[in-house]
């Protein structure tokens, strides 16, 4: 399985999936047939999470092939990402608390043999060890496997979910602060309080097509307890009406300027920010930072072909910019943390219209959000 870091490749993957496999998606999506047989899912997340292709483009393309009714499951999954993002935007402390907890737990577990065995894939659970290696080698795991992995980590290996979420962020090509942190909280039973996700032997056997045997798990564990609750922090995500001729910063999650809401505006220059590992609280693996750098290069090349003035800059360089500039809002995560920490007040955010509109429906659970999907589709597609 390979993830070529280019928009051309992502579009080919999208077209191929829609033409050949979308029809069976809702029936087969939960099966993990292994890294060499991934046709039943789209494998688009490394591209969507970097904005190489976007949600509107994918949904549009799928609706050209099948009706909304035939497509509903796939569209819901595509919009999960926006829901998780919106949920976190309305409760930013959930991210900050996670990072604070992680710092302490990391220190306490740095010599813990159970933890070291887990991240080396040396536990006595064969499937788990397999997935650790798969994650490190392919930088992707199937959704169901992410659920089993997190559940085994928390409830059978008895390790803190915060360290598991860090391990995923380090190695996933699609590492996304909202989907990942909230995905782990959900498995632990603190996102929907008291409802944890328990992996079971029969379920793993069935949905891996019997690729693993003899899986001894703790199938009766109680949820992780957390007293923290987050009230909604109502913020306005308001865009300026008329854009002036200033430069535009683009971070790692919006790397196709030509499909953004701002594509028709004239900017003085576009600056693509390469964060690398310079100021991250979670250090990414070399494969992941390389993947990001290649995606930045691919965006630069595409902008160059359109004669748009563009440069790749390091995150350090944006501290030295004194003029007023715009930035496509990077969302809660390490880039926004850097801007806030350095009080870069000369940066004015531009919000994606799809986010602006959808995030108002993220105040409750996903089942509530789902009711608004037709409204979202009607407005943007
Ligand atoms: C513990 C845990 C951690 C996760 N961490 C991440 C992460 O860091 N980054 C990330 O992008 N996803 C994460 N996910 C969500 C999901 O597993 C992946 O988005 C999905 O597996 C990507 O594979 P795909 O593109 O083949 O998905 P498909 O099944 O083909 O789905 C199509 C698209 O829908 C979106 N999508 C599908 N399921 C979800 C979901 N549960 N949450 C959010 N978006 C979804 C993705 O953009 C995906 O590309 C996590 C899930 C769990 C349980």
Coordinates of C-alpha atoms and ligand atoms in Angstrom, one line a residue:
X1 CA 0.0 0.0 0.0
X2 CA 1.5 3.3 -0.9
X3 CA 0.4 6.9 -0.4
X4 CA 2.1 9.0 -3.1
X5 CA 2.3 12.6 -1.8
X6 CA 0.5 14.3 -4.7
X7 CA -2.9 15.7 -5.6
X8 CA -2.9 13.9 -8.9
X9 CA -2.5 10.6 -7.1
X10 CA -5.3 11.5 -4.5
X11 CA -7.7 12.4 -7.3
X12 CA -7.0 9.1 -9.1
X13 CA -7.5 7.2 -5.9
X14 CA -10.8 9.0 -5.4
X15 CA -12.1 8.3 -8.9
X16 CA -11.0 4.7 -8.7
X17 CA -12.8 4.2 -5.4
X18 CA -16.0 5.8 -6.6
X19 CA -16.1 4.0 -9.9
X20 CA -15.2 0.5 -8.5
X21 CA -15.9 0.2 -4.8
X22 CA -18.2 2.8 -3.4
X23 CA -21.2 0.7 -4.3
X24 CA -20.1 -1.9 -1.7
X25 CA -18.8 0.6 0.9
X26 CA -21.6 0.3 3.5
X27 CA -21.6 -3.5 3.4
X28 CA -17.9 -4.1 3.5
X29 CA -16.3 -1.0 5.2
X30 CA -15.9 -2.7 8.6
X31 CA -13.7 -5.5 7.2
X32 CA -9.9 -5.2 7.5
X33 CA -8.6 -7.6 4.9
X34 CA -5.0 -6.5 5.6
X35 CA -2.7 -3.9 4.1
X36 CA -2.6 -5.5 0.7
X37 CA -6.4 -5.6 0.2
X38 CA -7.8 -2.2 1.0
X39 CA -10.3 -1.8 -1.9
X40 CA -13.3 -1.8 0.4
X41 CA -12.4 1.6 2.0
X42 CA -11.2 4.7 0.3
X43 CA -7.8 5.3 2.0
X44 CA -8.3 9.0 1.4
X45 CA -7.7 10.2 4.9
X46 CA -4.0 11.1 4.4
X47 CA -5.2 13.5 1.7
X48 CA -8.3 14.8 3.2
X49 CA -6.6 15.6 6.5
X50 CA -4.0 17.7 4.6
X51 CA -6.7 19.4 2.5
X52 CA -5.2 17.9 -0.7
X53 CA -8.7 17.0 -1.6
X54 CA -11.6 18.3 0.4
X55 CA -14.9 17.0 1.7
X56 CA -17.1 19.0 -0.8
X57 CA -15.1 17.6 -3.8
X58 CA -15.4 14.0 -2.6
X59 CA -19.2 14.3 -1.8
X60 CA -19.8 16.0 -5.1
X61 CA -18.0 13.3 -7.0
X62 CA -19.8 10.5 -5.2
X63 CA -23.2 12.2 -5.9
X64 CA -22.4 12.3 -9.6
X65 CA -22.2 8.5 -9.4
X66 CA -25.0 7.6 -6.9
X67 CA -28.0 9.2 -5.3
X68 CA -27.8 10.5 -1.7
X69 CA -29.7 7.5 -0.4
X70 CA -27.3 5.0 -1.9
X71 CA -24.4 7.1 -0.7
X72 CA -25.5 8.1 2.7
X73 CA -23.1 6.0 4.8
X74 CA -20.1 7.3 2.9
X75 CA -21.2 10.9 3.1
X76 CA -21.7 10.5 6.9
X77 CA -18.2 9.2 7.3
X78 CA -16.7 12.0 5.2
X79 CA -18.5 14.5 7.5
X80 CA -17.3 12.8 10.8
X81 CA -14.1 14.7 10.4
X82 CA -15.9 18.0 10.3
X83 CA -18.0 17.1 13.3
X84 CA -15.0 16.1 15.4
X85 CA -13.2 19.3 14.4
X86 CA -16.3 21.4 15.3
X87 CA -16.7 19.6 18.6
X88 CA -13.1 20.4 19.6
X89 CA -13.4 24.0 18.3
X90 CA -16.3 24.5 20.7
X91 CA -14.3 23.0 23.6
X92 CA -10.7 23.9 23.0
X93 CA -9.7 22.9 26.6
X94 CA -10.1 19.3 25.7
X95 CA -7.0 19.5 23.6
X96 CA -5.0 21.6 26.1
X97 CA -5.9 19.3 29.0
X98 CA -4.9 16.3 26.8
X99 CA -1.4 17.9 26.2
X100 CA -1.0 18.7 29.9
X101 CA -1.9 15.2 31.0
X102 CA 0.3 13.7 28.3
X103 CA 3.4 15.6 29.6
X104 CA 3.0 14.1 33.1
X105 CA 2.1 10.6 31.9
X106 CA 4.9 10.5 29.4
X107 CA 7.4 11.1 32.3
X108 CA 5.8 8.5 34.5
X109 CA 5.8 5.8 31.7
X110 CA 9.2 6.5 30.0
X111 CA 10.7 3.3 31.6
X112 CA 7.5 1.3 31.9
X113 CA 8.2 -2.1 30.3
X114 CA 4.5 -2.7 29.4
X115 CA 4.5 0.6 27.5
X116 CA 7.8 -0.1 25.8
X117 CA 6.7 -3.6 24.8
X118 CA 3.5 -2.1 23.3
X119 CA 5.2 0.5 21.1
X120 CA 7.8 -2.1 20.0
X121 CA 5.0 -4.6 19.1
X122 CA 6.3 -7.1 21.7
X123 CA 3.2 -7.9 23.7
X124 CA 1.7 -11.4 23.9
X125 CA -1.2 -10.3 21.6
X126 CA -0.3 -11.3 18.1
X127 CA -2.8 -9.1 16.3
X128 CA -1.8 -6.0 18.3
X129 CA 1.9 -6.6 17.5
X130 CA 1.0 -7.0 13.8
X131 CA -0.8 -3.6 13.9
X132 CA 2.0 -1.8 15.6
X133 CA 4.3 -2.9 12.8
X134 CA 1.7 -2.1 10.1
X135 CA 1.3 1.4 11.6
X136 CA 5.0 2.1 11.6
X137 CA 5.5 0.7 8.0
X138 CA 2.4 1.9 6.3
X139 CA 1.4 4.9 8.4
X140 CA -2.2 3.9 8.1
X141 CA -4.6 1.6 10.0
X142 CA -8.1 0.6 9.0
X143 CA -10.8 2.4 11.1
X144 CA -12.1 -0.8 12.8
X145 CA -8.5 -1.7 13.6
X146 CA -7.9 1.7 15.2
X147 CA -10.9 0.9 17.4
X148 CA -9.5 -2.5 18.4
X149 CA -6.0 -1.2 18.8
X150 CA -7.1 1.6 21.1
X151 CA -9.4 -0.7 23.1
X152 CA -6.6 -3.3 23.6
X153 CA -4.2 -0.6 24.6
X154 CA -6.5 0.8 27.2
X155 CA -8.4 -2.2 28.6
X156 CA -6.1 -5.2 28.1
X157 CA -2.7 -3.7 28.3
X158 CA -3.9 -1.2 30.9
X159 CA -2.0 1.7 29.4
X160 CA -3.1 5.4 29.4
X161 CA -5.1 6.4 26.4
X162 CA -3.1 9.6 26.2
X163 CA 0.1 7.7 25.3
X164 CA -1.8 5.6 22.7
X165 CA -3.1 8.8 21.0
X166 CA 0.4 10.2 21.0
X167 CA 1.7 6.9 19.3
X168 CA -1.0 7.2 16.6
X169 CA -0.2 10.9 16.0
X170 CA 3.5 10.1 15.6
X171 CA 3.0 7.4 12.9
X172 CA -0.3 8.1 11.1
X173 CA 0.0 10.0 7.7
X174 CA -3.5 11.2 8.5
X175 CA -2.8 12.2 12.1
X176 CA -5.5 14.8 12.9
X177 CA -5.7 16.3 16.3
X178 CA -9.5 16.3 16.5
X179 CA -10.3 12.9 15.0
X180 CA -7.5 11.2 16.9
X181 CA -7.8 12.7 20.3
X182 CA -11.6 12.4 20.3
X183 CA -11.4 8.9 18.7
X184 CA -9.3 7.7 21.7
X185 CA -11.5 9.5 24.2
X186 CA -14.5 7.8 22.6
X187 CA -12.9 4.3 22.9
X188 CA -11.9 5.0 26.5
X189 CA -15.5 5.9 27.4
X190 CA -14.9 9.5 28.3
X191 CA -16.2 11.2 25.1
X192 CA -19.6 9.6 25.5
X193 CA -19.2 9.3 29.3
X194 CA -19.5 5.7 30.6
X195 CA -19.7 4.1 27.1
X196 CA -16.4 2.5 26.3
X197 CA -15.7 0.4 23.2
X198 CA -14.6 -3.1 24.0
X199 CA -12.8 -5.1 21.4
X200 CA -13.7 -8.8 21.4
X201 CA -12.2 -12.0 20.0
X202 CA -15.2 -12.9 17.8
X203 CA -15.4 -9.4 16.3
X204 CA -11.7 -9.2 15.4
X205 CA -11.8 -12.7 13.9
X206 CA -14.9 -12.0 11.9
X207 CA -13.9 -8.6 10.5
X208 CA -10.3 -9.6 9.8
X209 CA -11.5 -12.7 7.9
X210 CA -9.9 -15.0 10.5
X211 CA -6.5 -13.6 9.9
X212 CA -5.8 -13.8 13.7
X213 CA -6.5 -16.6 16.2
X214 CA -6.4 -17.1 19.9
X215 CA -6.9 -13.5 21.0
X216 CA -7.2 -13.2 24.7
X217 CA -8.6 -9.8 25.7
X218 CA -10.2 -8.2 28.7
X219 CA -13.7 -8.1 27.2
X220 CA -15.5 -6.8 30.4
X221 CA -13.6 -3.7 31.4
X222 CA -15.4 -0.7 32.8
X223 CA -15.0 2.8 31.2
X224 CA -12.2 5.1 32.1
X225 CA -13.4 7.6 34.6
X226 CA -13.0 11.3 34.1
X227 CA -14.5 14.1 36.1
X228 CA -13.7 16.7 33.4
X229 CA -16.6 18.0 31.4
X230 CA -16.4 20.8 28.9
X231 CA -18.9 23.5 28.5
X232 CA -19.3 25.1 25.1
X233 CA -17.1 28.0 24.3
X234 CA -19.2 29.9 21.8
X235 CA -16.8 31.6 19.4
X236 CA -17.5 33.5 16.2
X237 CA -15.7 32.1 13.2
X238 CA -16.3 35.3 11.2
X239 CA -14.6 36.1 7.9
X240 CA -13.6 39.6 6.7
X241 CA -15.9 40.8 4.0
X242 CA -13.4 42.1 1.5
X243 CA -9.9 40.7 1.3
X244 CA -7.0 43.1 0.8
X245 CA -3.9 42.4 -1.2
X246 CA -1.8 40.8 1.6
X247 CA 0.1 37.6 1.9
X248 CA -1.6 34.4 2.9
X249 CA -0.2 31.7 5.2
X250 CA -1.2 28.1 4.6
X251 CA -0.5 25.4 7.1
X252 CA -0.3 21.6 6.7
X253 CA -4.1 21.0 6.7
X254 CA -5.1 23.1 3.6
X255 CA -2.6 22.2 1.0
X256 CA -4.7 22.7 -2.1
X257 CA -5.2 26.5 -2.3
X258 CA -6.8 26.1 -5.7
X259 CA -9.9 24.3 -4.2
X260 CA -10.3 26.6 -1.1
X261 CA -12.9 29.3 -0.7
X262 CA -10.2 31.9 -1.3
X263 CA -8.9 30.7 -4.6
X264 CA -10.3 33.6 -6.6
X265 CA -8.7 36.3 -4.4
X266 CA -5.5 38.0 -5.3
X267 CA -2.9 37.5 -2.5
X268 CA 0.5 39.2 -2.6
X269 CA 2.2 35.9 -1.9
X270 CA 1.4 32.5 -0.6
X271 CA 3.6 31.2 2.2
X272 CA 3.4 27.4 2.9
X273 CA 4.4 26.7 6.4
X274 CA 6.6 23.6 7.1
X275 CA 6.4 23.0 10.8
X276 CA 8.6 19.9 10.8
X277 CA 9.1 18.9 14.5
X278 CA 10.4 22.3 15.6
X279 CA 7.8 23.2 18.1
X280 CA 5.5 20.2 18.3
X281 CA 4.4 18.8 21.7
X282 CA 4.2 15.5 19.9
X283 CA 7.2 14.6 17.8
X284 CA 6.2 13.0 14.5
X285 CA 8.1 10.1 13.0
X286 CA 10.5 10.9 10.1
X287 CA 8.2 9.3 7.6
X288 CA 5.4 11.5 8.6
X289 CA 7.4 14.8 8.5
X290 CA 8.7 13.7 5.1
X291 CA 5.2 13.0 3.8
X292 CA 4.1 16.5 4.9
X293 CA 7.1 18.2 3.3
X294 CA 6.5 16.4 0.0
X295 CA 2.8 17.5 0.1
X296 CA 4.1 21.1 0.6
X297 CA 6.4 20.7 -2.4
X298 CA 3.5 19.3 -4.5
X299 CA 1.4 22.3 -3.6
X300 CA 4.2 24.7 -4.4
X301 CA 4.6 23.0 -7.8
X302 CA 0.9 23.3 -8.6
X303 CA 0.8 27.0 -7.6
X304 CA 4.0 27.6 -9.7
X305 CA 2.2 26.1 -12.8
X306 CA -0.5 28.8 -12.3
X307 CA 2.1 31.5 -11.9
X308 CA 1.1 32.2 -8.3
X309 CA 4.0 33.6 -6.2
X310 CA 4.6 31.0 -3.5
X311 CA 7.3 30.0 -1.1
X312 CA 7.8 27.3 1.6
X313 CA 8.8 28.8 4.9
X314 CA 9.8 27.3 8.2
X315 CA 7.5 27.9 11.2
X316 CA 10.3 30.0 12.8
X317 CA 10.2 32.4 9.9
X318 CA 6.6 33.4 10.5
X319 CA 7.6 34.9 13.8
X320 CA 9.7 37.4 11.9
X321 CA 6.9 38.6 9.7
X322 CA 5.9 42.1 10.8
X323 CA 3.3 43.1 8.2
X324 CA -0.4 42.2 8.5
X325 CA -1.2 38.9 6.8
X326 CA -4.0 36.4 6.4
X327 CA -3.9 32.7 7.3
X328 CA -6.3 29.9 6.4
X329 CA -7.4 28.9 9.9
X330 CA -5.3 26.0 10.9
X331 CA -7.8 24.6 13.5
X332 CA -7.0 23.5 17.0
X333 CA -3.6 21.8 17.1
X334 CA 0.1 22.4 17.0
X335 CA 0.1 25.2 14.5
X336 CA -2.6 27.3 16.2
X337 CA -0.7 26.6 19.5
X338 CA 2.4 28.1 18.0
X339 CA 0.6 31.2 16.8
X340 CA -1.1 31.7 20.2
X341 CA 2.1 31.0 22.2
X342 CA 4.0 33.6 20.2
X343 CA 1.1 36.1 20.2
X344 CA 1.3 36.6 16.5
X345 CA -1.4 39.3 16.4
X346 CA -0.7 40.3 12.8
X347 CA -2.3 37.1 11.5
X348 CA -6.0 37.3 10.6
X349 CA -7.7 34.0 10.1
X350 CA -9.9 33.1 7.1
X351 CA -12.3 30.3 7.9
X352 CA -13.5 27.6 5.5
X353 CA -17.2 28.2 4.8
X354 CA -18.1 24.6 5.2
X355 CA -16.6 24.6 8.7
X356 CA -18.2 27.9 9.6
X357 CA -21.6 26.6 8.7
X358 CA -21.3 23.0 10.0
X359 CA -19.7 23.8 13.4
X360 CA -22.9 25.3 14.7
X361 CA -24.3 21.8 14.7
X362 CA -21.4 20.3 16.7
X363 CA -22.7 21.3 20.2
X364 CA -24.2 17.8 20.8
X365 CA -23.5 14.3 19.7
X366 CA -22.9 13.0 16.2
X367 CA -26.5 11.6 16.0
X368 CA -27.8 15.1 16.4
X369 CA -25.2 16.4 13.8
X370 CA -26.4 13.7 11.3
X371 CA -29.9 15.4 11.2
X372 CA -28.3 18.5 9.7
X373 CA -26.3 16.6 6.9
X374 CA -29.0 17.2 4.3
X375 CA -29.0 20.9 5.1
X376 CA -25.1 21.0 4.8
X377 CA -25.3 19.2 1.5
X378 CA -28.0 21.5 0.2
X379 CA -25.9 24.5 1.0
X380 CA -22.5 23.4 -0.4
X381 CA -23.1 20.8 -3.1
Ligands
LIG1 C1 -8.8 5.8 17.9 C2 -9.0 6.4 16.6 C3 -8.1 7.3 16.1 C4 -8.3 8.0 14.9 N1 -7.4 8.9 14.4 C5 -7.6 9.5 13.3 C6 -6.6 10.5 12.8 O1 -5.7 10.8 13.5 N2 -6.9 11.0 11.6 C7 -7.9 10.7 10.8 O2 -8.1 11.3 9.7 N3 -8.8 9.8 11.2 C8 -8.7 9.2 12.4 N4 -9.6 8.3 12.8 C9 -10.8 8.1 12.0 C10 -10.8 6.9 11.0 O3 -10.3 5.8 11.5 C11 -10.0 7.3 9.7 O4 -10.3 8.6 9.3 C12 -10.2 6.3 8.6 O5 -9.9 5.0 9.1 C13 -9.5 6.6 7.4 O6 -9.5 5.6 6.5 P1 -10.2 5.8 5.1 O7 -9.8 7.0 4.4 O8 -9.9 4.5 4.3 O9 -11.7 5.8 5.5 P2 -13.1 5.6 4.8 O10 -13.9 4.6 5.5 O11 -12.9 5.4 3.3 O12 -13.8 7.0 5.0 C14 -13.8 8.1 4.1 C15 -13.3 9.3 4.8 O13 -14.3 9.6 5.9 C16 -13.6 10.2 7.0 N5 -13.8 9.4 8.2 C17 -14.1 8.1 8.2 N6 -14.3 7.6 9.4 C18 -14.0 8.7 10.2 C19 -14.0 8.9 11.6 N7 -14.3 7.9 12.5 N8 -13.6 10.1 12.1 C20 -13.3 11.1 11.3 N9 -13.3 11.0 9.9 C21 -13.6 9.8 9.4 C22 -12.1 10.3 6.6 O14 -11.8 11.5 6.0 C23 -12.0 9.2 5.5 O15 -10.9 9.4 4.6 C24 -9.4 7.6 14.1 C25 -10.3 6.7 14.6 C26 -10.1 6.1 15.8 C27 -11.1 5.0 16.3

